[in-house]
PDB file of C-alpha atoms in Angstrom:
ATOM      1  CA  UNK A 808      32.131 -33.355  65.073  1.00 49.00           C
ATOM      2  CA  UNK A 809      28.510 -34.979  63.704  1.00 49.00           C
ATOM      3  CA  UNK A 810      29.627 -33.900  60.195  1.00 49.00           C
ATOM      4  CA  UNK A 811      32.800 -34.770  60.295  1.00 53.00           C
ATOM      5  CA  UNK A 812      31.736 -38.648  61.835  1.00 54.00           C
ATOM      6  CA  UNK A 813      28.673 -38.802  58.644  1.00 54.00           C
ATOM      7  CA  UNK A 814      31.472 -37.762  56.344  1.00 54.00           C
ATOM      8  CA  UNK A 815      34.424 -40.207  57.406  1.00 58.00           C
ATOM      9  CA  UNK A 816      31.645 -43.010  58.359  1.00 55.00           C
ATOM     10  CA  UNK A 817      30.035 -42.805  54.483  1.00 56.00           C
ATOM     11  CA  UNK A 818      33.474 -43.008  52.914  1.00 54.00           C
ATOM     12  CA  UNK A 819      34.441 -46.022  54.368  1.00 58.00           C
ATOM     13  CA  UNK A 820      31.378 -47.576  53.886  1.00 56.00           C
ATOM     14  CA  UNK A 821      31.856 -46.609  49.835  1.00 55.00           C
ATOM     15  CA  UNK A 822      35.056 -47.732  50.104  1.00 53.00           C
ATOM     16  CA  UNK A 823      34.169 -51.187  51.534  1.00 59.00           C
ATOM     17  CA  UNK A 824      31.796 -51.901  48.782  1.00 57.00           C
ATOM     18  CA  UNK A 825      33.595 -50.636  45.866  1.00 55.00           C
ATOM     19  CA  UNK A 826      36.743 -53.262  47.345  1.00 54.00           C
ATOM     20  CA  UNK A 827      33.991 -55.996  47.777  1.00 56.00           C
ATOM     21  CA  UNK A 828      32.038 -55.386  44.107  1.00 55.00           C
ATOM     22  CA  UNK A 829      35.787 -54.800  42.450  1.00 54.00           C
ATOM     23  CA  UNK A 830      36.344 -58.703  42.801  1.00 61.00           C
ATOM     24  CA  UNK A 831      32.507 -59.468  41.552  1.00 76.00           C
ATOM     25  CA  UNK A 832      31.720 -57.785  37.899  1.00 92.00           C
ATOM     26  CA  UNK A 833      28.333 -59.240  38.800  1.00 95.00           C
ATOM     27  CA  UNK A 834      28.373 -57.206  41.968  1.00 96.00           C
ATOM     28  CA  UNK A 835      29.678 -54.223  40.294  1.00 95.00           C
ATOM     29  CA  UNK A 836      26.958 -54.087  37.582  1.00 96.00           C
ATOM     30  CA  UNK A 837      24.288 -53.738  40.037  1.00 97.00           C
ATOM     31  CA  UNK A 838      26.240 -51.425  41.963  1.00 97.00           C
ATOM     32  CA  UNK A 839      26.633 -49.417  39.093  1.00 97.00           C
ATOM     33  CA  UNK A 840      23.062 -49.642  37.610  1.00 98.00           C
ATOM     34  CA  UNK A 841      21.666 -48.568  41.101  1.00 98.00           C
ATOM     35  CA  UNK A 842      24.066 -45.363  41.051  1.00 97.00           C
ATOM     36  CA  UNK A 843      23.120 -44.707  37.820  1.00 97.00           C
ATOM     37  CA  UNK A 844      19.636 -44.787  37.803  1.00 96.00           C
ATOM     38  CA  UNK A 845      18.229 -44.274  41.608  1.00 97.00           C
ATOM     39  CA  UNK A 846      21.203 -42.271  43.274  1.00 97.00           C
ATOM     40  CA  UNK A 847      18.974 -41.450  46.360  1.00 97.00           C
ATOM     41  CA  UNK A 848      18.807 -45.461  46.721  1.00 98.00           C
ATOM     42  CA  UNK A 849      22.246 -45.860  46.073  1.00 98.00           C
ATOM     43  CA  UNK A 850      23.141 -44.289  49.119  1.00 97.00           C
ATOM     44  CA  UNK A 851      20.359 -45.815  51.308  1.00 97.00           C
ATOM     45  CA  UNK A 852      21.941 -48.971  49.988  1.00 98.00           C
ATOM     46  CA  UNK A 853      25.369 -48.272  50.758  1.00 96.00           C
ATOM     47  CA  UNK A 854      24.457 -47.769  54.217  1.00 96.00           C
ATOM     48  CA  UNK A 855      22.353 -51.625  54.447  1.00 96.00           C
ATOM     49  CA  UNK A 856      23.800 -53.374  57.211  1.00 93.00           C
ATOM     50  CA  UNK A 857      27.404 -55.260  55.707  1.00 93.00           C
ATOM     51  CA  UNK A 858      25.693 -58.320  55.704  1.00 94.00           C
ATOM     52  CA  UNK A 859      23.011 -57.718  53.328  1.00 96.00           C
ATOM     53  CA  UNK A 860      24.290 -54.828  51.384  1.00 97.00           C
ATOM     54  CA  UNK A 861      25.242 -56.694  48.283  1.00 97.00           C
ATOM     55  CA  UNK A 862      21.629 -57.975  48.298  1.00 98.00           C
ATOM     56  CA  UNK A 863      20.204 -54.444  48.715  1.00 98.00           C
ATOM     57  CA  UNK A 864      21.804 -53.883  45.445  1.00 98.00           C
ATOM     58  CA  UNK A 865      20.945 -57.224  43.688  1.00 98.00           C
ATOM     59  CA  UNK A 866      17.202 -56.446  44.871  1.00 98.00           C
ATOM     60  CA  UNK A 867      17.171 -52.578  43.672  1.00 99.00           C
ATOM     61  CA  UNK A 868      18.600 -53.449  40.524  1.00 98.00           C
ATOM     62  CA  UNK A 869      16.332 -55.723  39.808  1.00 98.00           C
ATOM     63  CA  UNK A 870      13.528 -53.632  40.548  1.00 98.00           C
ATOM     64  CA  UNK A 871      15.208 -50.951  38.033  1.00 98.00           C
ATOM     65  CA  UNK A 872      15.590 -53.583  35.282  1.00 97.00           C
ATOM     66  CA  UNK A 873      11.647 -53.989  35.448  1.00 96.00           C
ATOM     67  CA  UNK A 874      10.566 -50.938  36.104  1.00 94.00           C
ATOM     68  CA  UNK A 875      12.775 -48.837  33.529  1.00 93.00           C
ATOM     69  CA  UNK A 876      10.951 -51.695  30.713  1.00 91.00           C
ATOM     70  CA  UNK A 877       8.295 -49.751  29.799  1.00 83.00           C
ATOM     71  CA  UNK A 878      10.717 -46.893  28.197  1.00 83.00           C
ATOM     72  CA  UNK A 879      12.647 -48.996  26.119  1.00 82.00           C
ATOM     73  CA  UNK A 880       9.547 -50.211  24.467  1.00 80.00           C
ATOM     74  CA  UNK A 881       7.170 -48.798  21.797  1.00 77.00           C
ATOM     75  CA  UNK A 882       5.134 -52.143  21.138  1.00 82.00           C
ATOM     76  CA  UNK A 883       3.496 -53.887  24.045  1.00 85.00           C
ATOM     77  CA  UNK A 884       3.801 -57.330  22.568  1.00 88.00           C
ATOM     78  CA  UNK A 885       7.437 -56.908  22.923  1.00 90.00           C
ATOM     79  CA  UNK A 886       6.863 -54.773  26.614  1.00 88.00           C
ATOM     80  CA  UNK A 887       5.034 -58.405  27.691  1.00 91.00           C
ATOM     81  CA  UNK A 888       7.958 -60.662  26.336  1.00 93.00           C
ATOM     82  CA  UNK A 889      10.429 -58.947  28.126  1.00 93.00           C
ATOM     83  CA  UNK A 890       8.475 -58.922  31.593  1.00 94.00           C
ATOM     84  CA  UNK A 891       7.596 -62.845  30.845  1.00 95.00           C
ATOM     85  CA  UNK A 892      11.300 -63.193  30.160  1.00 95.00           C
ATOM     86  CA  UNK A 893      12.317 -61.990  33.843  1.00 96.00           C
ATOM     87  CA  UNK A 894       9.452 -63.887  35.414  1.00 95.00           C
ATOM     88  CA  UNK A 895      10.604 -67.184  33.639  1.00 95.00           C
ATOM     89  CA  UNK A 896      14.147 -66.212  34.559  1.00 95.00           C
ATOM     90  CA  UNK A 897      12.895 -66.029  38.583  1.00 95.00           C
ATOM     91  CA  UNK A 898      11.257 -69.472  38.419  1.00 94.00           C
ATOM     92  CA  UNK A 899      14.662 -70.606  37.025  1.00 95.00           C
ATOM     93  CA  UNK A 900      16.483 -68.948  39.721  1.00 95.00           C
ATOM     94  CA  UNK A 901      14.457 -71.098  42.505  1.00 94.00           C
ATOM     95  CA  UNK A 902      14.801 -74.302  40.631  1.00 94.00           C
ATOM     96  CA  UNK A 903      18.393 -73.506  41.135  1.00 92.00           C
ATOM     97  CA  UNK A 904      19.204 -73.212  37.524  1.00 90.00           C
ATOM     98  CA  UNK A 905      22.183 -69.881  36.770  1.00 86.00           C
ATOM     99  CA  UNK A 906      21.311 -67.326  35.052  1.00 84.00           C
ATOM    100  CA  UNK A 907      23.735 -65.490  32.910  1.00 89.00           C
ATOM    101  CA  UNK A 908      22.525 -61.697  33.133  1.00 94.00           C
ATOM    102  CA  UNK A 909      23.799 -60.387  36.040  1.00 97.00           C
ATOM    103  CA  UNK A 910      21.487 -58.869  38.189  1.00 97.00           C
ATOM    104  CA  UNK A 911      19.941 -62.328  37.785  1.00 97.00           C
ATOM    105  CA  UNK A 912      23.165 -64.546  38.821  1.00 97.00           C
ATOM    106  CA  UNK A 913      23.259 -61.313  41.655  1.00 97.00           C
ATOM    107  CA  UNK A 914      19.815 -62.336  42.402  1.00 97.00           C
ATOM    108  CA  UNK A 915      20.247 -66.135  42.578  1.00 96.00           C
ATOM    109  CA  UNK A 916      23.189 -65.736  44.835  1.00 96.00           C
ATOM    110  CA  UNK A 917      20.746 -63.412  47.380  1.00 97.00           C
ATOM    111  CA  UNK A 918      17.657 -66.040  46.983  1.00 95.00           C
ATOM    112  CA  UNK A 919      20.028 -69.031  48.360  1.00 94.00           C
ATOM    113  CA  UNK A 920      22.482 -66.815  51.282  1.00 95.00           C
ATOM    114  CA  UNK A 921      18.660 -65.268  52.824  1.00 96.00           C
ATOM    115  CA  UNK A 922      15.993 -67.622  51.591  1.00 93.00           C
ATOM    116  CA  UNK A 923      14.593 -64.872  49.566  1.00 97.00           C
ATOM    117  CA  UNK A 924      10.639 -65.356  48.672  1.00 97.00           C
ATOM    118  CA  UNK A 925       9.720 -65.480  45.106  1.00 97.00           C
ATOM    119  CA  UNK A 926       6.521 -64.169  45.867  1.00 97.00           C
ATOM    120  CA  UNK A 927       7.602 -60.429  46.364  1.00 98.00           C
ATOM    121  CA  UNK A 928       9.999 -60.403  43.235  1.00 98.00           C
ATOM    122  CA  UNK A 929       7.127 -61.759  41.055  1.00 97.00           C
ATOM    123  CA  UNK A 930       4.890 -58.814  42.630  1.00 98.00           C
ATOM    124  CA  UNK A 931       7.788 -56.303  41.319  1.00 98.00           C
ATOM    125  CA  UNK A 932       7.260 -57.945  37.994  1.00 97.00           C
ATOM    126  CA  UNK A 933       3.752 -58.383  37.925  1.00 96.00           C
ATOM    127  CA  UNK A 934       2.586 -54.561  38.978  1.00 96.00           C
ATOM    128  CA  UNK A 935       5.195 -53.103  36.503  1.00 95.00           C
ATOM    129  CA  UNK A 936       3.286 -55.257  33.885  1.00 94.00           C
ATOM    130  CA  UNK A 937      -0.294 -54.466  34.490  1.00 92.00           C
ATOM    131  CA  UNK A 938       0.986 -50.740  34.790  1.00 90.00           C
ATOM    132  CA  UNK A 939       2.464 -51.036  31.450  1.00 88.00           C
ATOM    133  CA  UNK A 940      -0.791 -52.514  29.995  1.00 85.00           C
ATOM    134  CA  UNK A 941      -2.752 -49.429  31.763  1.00 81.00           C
ATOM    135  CA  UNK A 942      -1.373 -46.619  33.579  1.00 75.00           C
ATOM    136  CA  UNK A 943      -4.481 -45.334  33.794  1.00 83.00           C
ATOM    137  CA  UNK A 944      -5.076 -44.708  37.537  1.00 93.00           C
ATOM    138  CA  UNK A 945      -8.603 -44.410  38.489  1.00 95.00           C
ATOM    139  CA  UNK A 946      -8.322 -43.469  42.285  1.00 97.00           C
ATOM    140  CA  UNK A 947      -5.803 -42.357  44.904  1.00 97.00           C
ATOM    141  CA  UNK A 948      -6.535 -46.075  46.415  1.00 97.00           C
ATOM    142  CA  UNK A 949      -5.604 -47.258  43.019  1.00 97.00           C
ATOM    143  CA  UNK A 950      -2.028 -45.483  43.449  1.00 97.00           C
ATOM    144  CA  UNK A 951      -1.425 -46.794  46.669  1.00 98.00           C
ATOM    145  CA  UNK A 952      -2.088 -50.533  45.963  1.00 97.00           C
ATOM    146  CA  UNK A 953       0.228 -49.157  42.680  1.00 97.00           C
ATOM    147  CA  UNK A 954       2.859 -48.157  44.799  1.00 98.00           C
ATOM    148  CA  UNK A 955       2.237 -51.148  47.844  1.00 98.00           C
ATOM    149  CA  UNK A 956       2.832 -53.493  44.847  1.00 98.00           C
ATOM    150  CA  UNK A 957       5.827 -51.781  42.757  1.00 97.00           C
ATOM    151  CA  UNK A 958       7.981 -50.567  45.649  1.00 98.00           C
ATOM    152  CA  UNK A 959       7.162 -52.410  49.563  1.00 98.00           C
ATOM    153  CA  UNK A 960       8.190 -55.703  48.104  1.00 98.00           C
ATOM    154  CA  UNK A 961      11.676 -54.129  48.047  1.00 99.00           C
ATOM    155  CA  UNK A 962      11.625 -53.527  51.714  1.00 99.00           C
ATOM    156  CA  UNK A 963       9.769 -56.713  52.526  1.00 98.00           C
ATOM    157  CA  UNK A 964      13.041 -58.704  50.936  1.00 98.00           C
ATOM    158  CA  UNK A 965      15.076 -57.096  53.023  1.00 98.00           C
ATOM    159  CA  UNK A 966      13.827 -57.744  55.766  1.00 98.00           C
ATOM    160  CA  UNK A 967      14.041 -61.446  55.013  1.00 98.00           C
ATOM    161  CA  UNK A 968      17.619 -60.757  54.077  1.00 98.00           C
ATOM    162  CA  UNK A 969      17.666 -59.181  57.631  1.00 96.00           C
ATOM    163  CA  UNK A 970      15.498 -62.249  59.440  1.00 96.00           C
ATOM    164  CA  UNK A 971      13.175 -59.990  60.775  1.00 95.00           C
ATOM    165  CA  UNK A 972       9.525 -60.719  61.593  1.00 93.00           C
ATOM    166  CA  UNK A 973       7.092 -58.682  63.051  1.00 93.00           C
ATOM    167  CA  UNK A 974       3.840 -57.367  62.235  1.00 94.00           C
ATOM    168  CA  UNK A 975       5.158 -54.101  63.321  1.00 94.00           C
ATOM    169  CA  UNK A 976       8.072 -53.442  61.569  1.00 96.00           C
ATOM    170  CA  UNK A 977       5.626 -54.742  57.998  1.00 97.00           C
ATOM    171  CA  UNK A 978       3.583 -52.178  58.054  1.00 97.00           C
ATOM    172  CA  UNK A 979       6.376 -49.446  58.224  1.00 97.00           C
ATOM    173  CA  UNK A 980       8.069 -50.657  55.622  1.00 98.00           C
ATOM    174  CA  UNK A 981       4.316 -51.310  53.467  1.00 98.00           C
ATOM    175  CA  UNK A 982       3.913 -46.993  54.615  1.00 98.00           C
ATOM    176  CA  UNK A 983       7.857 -46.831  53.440  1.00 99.00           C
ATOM    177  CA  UNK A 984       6.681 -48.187  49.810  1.00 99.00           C
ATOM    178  CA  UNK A 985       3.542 -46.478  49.232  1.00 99.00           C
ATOM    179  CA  UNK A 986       4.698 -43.002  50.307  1.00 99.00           C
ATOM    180  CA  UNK A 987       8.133 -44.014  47.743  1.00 99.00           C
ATOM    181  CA  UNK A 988       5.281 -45.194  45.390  1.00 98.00           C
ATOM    182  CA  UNK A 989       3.543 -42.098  45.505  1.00 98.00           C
ATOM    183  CA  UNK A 990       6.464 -39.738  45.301  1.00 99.00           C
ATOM    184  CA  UNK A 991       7.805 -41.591  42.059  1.00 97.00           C
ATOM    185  CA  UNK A 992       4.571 -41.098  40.345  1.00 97.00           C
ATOM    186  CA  UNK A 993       5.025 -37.289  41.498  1.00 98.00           C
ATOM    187  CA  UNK A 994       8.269 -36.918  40.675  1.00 97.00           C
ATOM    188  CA  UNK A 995       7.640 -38.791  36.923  1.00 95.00           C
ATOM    189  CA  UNK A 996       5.235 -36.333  36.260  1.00 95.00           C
ATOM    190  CA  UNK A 997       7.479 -33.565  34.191  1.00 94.00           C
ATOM    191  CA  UNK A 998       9.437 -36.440  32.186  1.00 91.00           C
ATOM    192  CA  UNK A 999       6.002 -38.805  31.762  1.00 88.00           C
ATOM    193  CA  UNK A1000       4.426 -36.105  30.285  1.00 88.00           C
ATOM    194  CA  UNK A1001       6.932 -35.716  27.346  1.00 85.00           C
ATOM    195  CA  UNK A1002       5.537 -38.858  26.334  1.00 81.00           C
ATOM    196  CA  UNK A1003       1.938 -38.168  27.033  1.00 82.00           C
ATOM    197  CA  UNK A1004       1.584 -40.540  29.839  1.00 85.00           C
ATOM    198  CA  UNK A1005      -0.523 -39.038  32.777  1.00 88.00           C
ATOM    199  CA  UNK A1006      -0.217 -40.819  36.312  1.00 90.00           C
ATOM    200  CA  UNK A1007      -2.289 -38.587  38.328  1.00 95.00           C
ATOM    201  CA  UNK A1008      -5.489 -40.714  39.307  1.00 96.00           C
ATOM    202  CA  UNK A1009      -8.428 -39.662  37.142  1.00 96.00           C
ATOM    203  CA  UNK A1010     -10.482 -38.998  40.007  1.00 97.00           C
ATOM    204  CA  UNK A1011      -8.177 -36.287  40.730  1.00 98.00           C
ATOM    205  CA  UNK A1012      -7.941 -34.898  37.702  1.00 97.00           C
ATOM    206  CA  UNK A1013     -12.073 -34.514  37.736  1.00 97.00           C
ATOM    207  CA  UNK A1014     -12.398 -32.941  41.232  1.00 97.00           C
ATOM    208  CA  UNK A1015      -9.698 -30.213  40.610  1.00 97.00           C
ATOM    209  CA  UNK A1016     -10.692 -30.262  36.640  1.00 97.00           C
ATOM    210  CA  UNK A1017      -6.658 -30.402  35.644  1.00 96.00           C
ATOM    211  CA  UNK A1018      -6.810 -31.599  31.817  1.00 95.00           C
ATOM    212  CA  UNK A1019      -4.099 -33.710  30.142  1.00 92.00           C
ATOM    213  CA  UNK A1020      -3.458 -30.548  28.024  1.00 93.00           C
ATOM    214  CA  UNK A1021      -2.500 -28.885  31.465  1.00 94.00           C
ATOM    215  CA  UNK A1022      -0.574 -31.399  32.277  1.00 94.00           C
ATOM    216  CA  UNK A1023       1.383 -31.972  29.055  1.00 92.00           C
ATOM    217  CA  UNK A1024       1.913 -28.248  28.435  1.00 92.00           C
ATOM    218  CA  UNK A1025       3.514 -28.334  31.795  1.00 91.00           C
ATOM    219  CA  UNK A1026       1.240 -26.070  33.803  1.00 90.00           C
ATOM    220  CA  UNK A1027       1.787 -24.775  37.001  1.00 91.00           C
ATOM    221  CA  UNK A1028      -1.866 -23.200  37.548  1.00 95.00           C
ATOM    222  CA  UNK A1029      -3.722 -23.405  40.957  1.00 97.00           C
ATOM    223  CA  UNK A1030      -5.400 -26.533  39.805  1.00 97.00           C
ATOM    224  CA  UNK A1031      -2.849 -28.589  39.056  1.00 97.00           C
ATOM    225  CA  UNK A1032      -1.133 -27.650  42.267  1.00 97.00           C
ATOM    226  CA  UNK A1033      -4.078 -28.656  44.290  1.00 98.00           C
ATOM    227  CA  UNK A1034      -4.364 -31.656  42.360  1.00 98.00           C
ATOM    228  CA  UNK A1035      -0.830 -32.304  42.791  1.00 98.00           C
ATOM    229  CA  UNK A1036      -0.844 -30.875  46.725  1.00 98.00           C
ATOM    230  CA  UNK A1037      -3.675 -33.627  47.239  1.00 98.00           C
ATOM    231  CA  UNK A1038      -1.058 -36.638  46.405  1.00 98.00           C
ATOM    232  CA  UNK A1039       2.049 -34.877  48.283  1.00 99.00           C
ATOM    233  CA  UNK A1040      -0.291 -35.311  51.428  1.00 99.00           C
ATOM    234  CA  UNK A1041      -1.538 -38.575  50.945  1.00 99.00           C
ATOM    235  CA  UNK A1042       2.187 -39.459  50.719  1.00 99.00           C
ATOM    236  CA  UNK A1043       3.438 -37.325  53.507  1.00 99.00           C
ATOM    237  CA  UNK A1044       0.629 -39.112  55.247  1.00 99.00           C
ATOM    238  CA  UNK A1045       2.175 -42.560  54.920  1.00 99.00           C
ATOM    239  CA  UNK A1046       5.697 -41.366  55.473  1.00 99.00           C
ATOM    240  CA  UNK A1047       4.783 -39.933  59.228  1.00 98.00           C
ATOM    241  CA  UNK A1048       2.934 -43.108  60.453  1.00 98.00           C
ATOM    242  CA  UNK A1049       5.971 -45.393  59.024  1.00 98.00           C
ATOM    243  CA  UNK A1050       8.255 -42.764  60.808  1.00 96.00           C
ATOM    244  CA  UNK A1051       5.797 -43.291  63.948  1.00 96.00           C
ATOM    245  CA  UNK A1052       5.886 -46.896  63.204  1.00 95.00           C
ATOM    246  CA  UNK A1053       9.366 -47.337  63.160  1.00 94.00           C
ATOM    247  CA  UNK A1054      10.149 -45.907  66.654  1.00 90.00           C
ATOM    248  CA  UNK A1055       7.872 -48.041  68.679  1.00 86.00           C
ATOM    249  CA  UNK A1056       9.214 -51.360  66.576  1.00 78.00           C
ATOM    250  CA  UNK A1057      12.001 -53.159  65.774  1.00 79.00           C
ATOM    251  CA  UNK A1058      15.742 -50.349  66.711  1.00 84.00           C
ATOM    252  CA  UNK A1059      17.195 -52.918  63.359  1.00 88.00           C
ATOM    253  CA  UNK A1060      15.274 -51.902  60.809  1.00 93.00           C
ATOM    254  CA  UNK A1061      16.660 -48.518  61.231  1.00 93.00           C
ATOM    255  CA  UNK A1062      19.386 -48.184  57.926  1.00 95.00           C
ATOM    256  CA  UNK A1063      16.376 -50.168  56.100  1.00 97.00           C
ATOM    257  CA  UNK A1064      14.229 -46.724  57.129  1.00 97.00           C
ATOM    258  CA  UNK A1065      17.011 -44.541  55.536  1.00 98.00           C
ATOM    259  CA  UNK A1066      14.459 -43.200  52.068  1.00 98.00           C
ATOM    260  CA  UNK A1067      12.088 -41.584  54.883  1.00 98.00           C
ATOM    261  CA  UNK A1068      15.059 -39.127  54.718  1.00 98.00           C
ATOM    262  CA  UNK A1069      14.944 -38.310  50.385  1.00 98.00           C
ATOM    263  CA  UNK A1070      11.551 -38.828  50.623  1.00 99.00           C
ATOM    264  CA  UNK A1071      11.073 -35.727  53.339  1.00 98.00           C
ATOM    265  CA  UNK A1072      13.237 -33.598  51.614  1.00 98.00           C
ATOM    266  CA  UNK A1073      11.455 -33.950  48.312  1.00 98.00           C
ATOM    267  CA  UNK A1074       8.307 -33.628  49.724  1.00 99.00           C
ATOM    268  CA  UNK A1075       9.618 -30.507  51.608  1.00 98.00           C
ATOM    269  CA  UNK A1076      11.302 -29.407  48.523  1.00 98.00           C
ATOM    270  CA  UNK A1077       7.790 -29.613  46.905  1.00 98.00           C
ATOM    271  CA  UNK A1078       6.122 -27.772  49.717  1.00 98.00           C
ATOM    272  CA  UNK A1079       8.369 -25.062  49.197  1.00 98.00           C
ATOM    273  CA  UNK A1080       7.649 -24.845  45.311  1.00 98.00           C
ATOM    274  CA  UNK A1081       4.116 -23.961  45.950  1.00 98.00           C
ATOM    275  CA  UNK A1082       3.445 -27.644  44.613  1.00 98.00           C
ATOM    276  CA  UNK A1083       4.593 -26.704  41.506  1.00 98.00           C
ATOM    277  CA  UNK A1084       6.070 -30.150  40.320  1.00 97.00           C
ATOM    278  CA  UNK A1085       7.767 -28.633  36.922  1.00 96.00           C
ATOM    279  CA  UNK A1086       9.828 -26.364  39.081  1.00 96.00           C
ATOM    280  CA  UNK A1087      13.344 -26.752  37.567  1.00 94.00           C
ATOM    281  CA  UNK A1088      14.996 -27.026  41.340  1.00 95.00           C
ATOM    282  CA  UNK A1089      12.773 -30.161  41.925  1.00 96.00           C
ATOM    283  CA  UNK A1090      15.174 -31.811  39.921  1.00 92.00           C
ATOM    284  CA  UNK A1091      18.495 -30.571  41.321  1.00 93.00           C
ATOM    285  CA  UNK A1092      20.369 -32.950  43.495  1.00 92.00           C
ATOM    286  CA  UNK A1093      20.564 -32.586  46.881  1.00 92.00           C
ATOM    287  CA  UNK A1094      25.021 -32.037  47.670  1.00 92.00           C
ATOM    288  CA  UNK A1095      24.174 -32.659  51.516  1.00 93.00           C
ATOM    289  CA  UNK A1096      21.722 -35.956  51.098  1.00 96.00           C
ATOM    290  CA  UNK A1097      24.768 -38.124  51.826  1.00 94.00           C
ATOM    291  CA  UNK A1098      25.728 -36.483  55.260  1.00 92.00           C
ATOM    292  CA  UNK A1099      21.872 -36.127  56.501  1.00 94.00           C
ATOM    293  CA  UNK A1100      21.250 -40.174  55.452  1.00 94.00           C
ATOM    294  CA  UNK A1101      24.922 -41.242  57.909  1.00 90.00           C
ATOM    295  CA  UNK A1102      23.413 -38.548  60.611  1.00 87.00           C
ATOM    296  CA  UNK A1103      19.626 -40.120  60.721  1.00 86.00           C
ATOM    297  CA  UNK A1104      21.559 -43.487  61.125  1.00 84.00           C
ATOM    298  CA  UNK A1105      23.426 -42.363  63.815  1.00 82.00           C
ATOM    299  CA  UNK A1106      21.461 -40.119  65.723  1.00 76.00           C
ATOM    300  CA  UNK A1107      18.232 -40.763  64.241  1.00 66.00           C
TER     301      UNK A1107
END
């Protein structure tokens, strides 16, 4: 009966906001650009609360538009005139001026309905830039204020979109972002490395001595699984005291909560691969992630 409830109760939530974004090609587009590039978001987003979902998606695909920047570009000059380009295009948005991409007109739309600070989207902006500049990591501290910086702001939107304010429910979502953080770098790992970007923090590279070489020849000796074991835990870390975090706070923040479910599965996933993050089945998509997000909601 649980299955069949998750099952019926997704569809008609797809179904409501493929007949609301049908009327809005602005709408659609960030619809579309979520699904496209962040699936496992997509269907956290498609379970938001009715009254913010459409600025779930502006915010997400927003967030994609800066952070997929630094692989369209080869020359940073042109990396830093894009990201200036969005930053002038927020400061627009509050002085109530329309943009015409739209994510932005999306965005402009979400800023006015919840009061929207422009504080957190400039954060998105501004860690995606300095990241660009120098990916270089040098600590695991380093990743987290990475990830604190790239990813919470996200969550700390919506819960403006949402009203909600509480000490509480912050730091589960700021736990939320850094463990999402930290599992993005992990999961980047295989494709960064194509390109000879490294994201592991330096300092873990030293204290398990895992070269770039290992790293860009894909290796899945002991070393690099420690090394990579080491930032699975620091994340798994932050995803059980925002799970601990979220039941003693606020019961409304719960479909806001819905990546701790992706998240354990990947990590789990991982855990099962011996930490070997260039296993192939890391990268297979989970056919039952849709069923387990509507259960969590409703039984939790």
């Amino acid at each position: 009966m649980i299955v069949k409830s998750c099952i019926k109760g997704l569809f008609c939530r797809f179904v409501q906001t493929i007949n609301c974004v049908r009327k809005n090609s602005t709408a659609k587009y960030c619809l579309e650009l979520v699904r496209k590039h962040d699936f496992e978001n997509y269907l956290c987003t498609l379970l938001l609360h009715k009254n913010i979902r459409r600025t779930g998606f502006a915010v997400r695909a927003f967030n994609i538009e800066i952070a997929t920047l630094q692989d369209q570009i080869s020359d940073m000059k042109i990396g830093e005139m894009r990201f200036k380009f969005w930053e002038t295009s927020l400061v627009e948005i509050y002085k109530n001026k329309i943009p015409k991409h739209p994510v932005l007109i999306e965005l402009f739309m979400a800023a006015k309905t919840h009061k929207l600070s422009l504080i957190y989207l400039k954060r998105l902006i501004s860690s995606r830039e300095k990241y660009m500049l120098n990916s270089s990591l040098k600590t695991i501290e380093d990743l987290e204020t990475y990830a604190e910086n790239s990813v919470s702001p996200v969550y700390y939107l919506f819960l403006e979109a949402m009203e909600i304010k509480d000490m509480t429910v912050d730091h589960t979502v700021s736990h939320l972002g850094k463990c999402q953080g930290i599992v993005n770098i992990i999961r980047g790992i295989p494709y960064n490395s194509k390109s000879g970007r490294i994201s592991i923090p330096q300092e873990v590279l030293l204290k398990y001595k895992v070269s770039y070489e290992n790293i860009i020849r894909n290796s899945s000796e002991q070393n690099v699984r420690d090394a990579i074991y080491e930032l699975a835990s620091r994340a798994n870390s932050h995803l059980m005291k925002a799970r601990k975090l979220e039941k003693e706070g606020n019961k409304r923040i719960k479909s806001i909560c819905l990546p701790f479910v992706p998240l354990h599965l990947y990590l789990e996933k991982l855990r099962k691969a011996d930490f070997n993050v260039f296993d192939k089945k890391l990268q297979e998509r989970n056919n039952l992630l849709p069923m387990k997000l509507l259960c969590h909601k409703i039984v939790g």
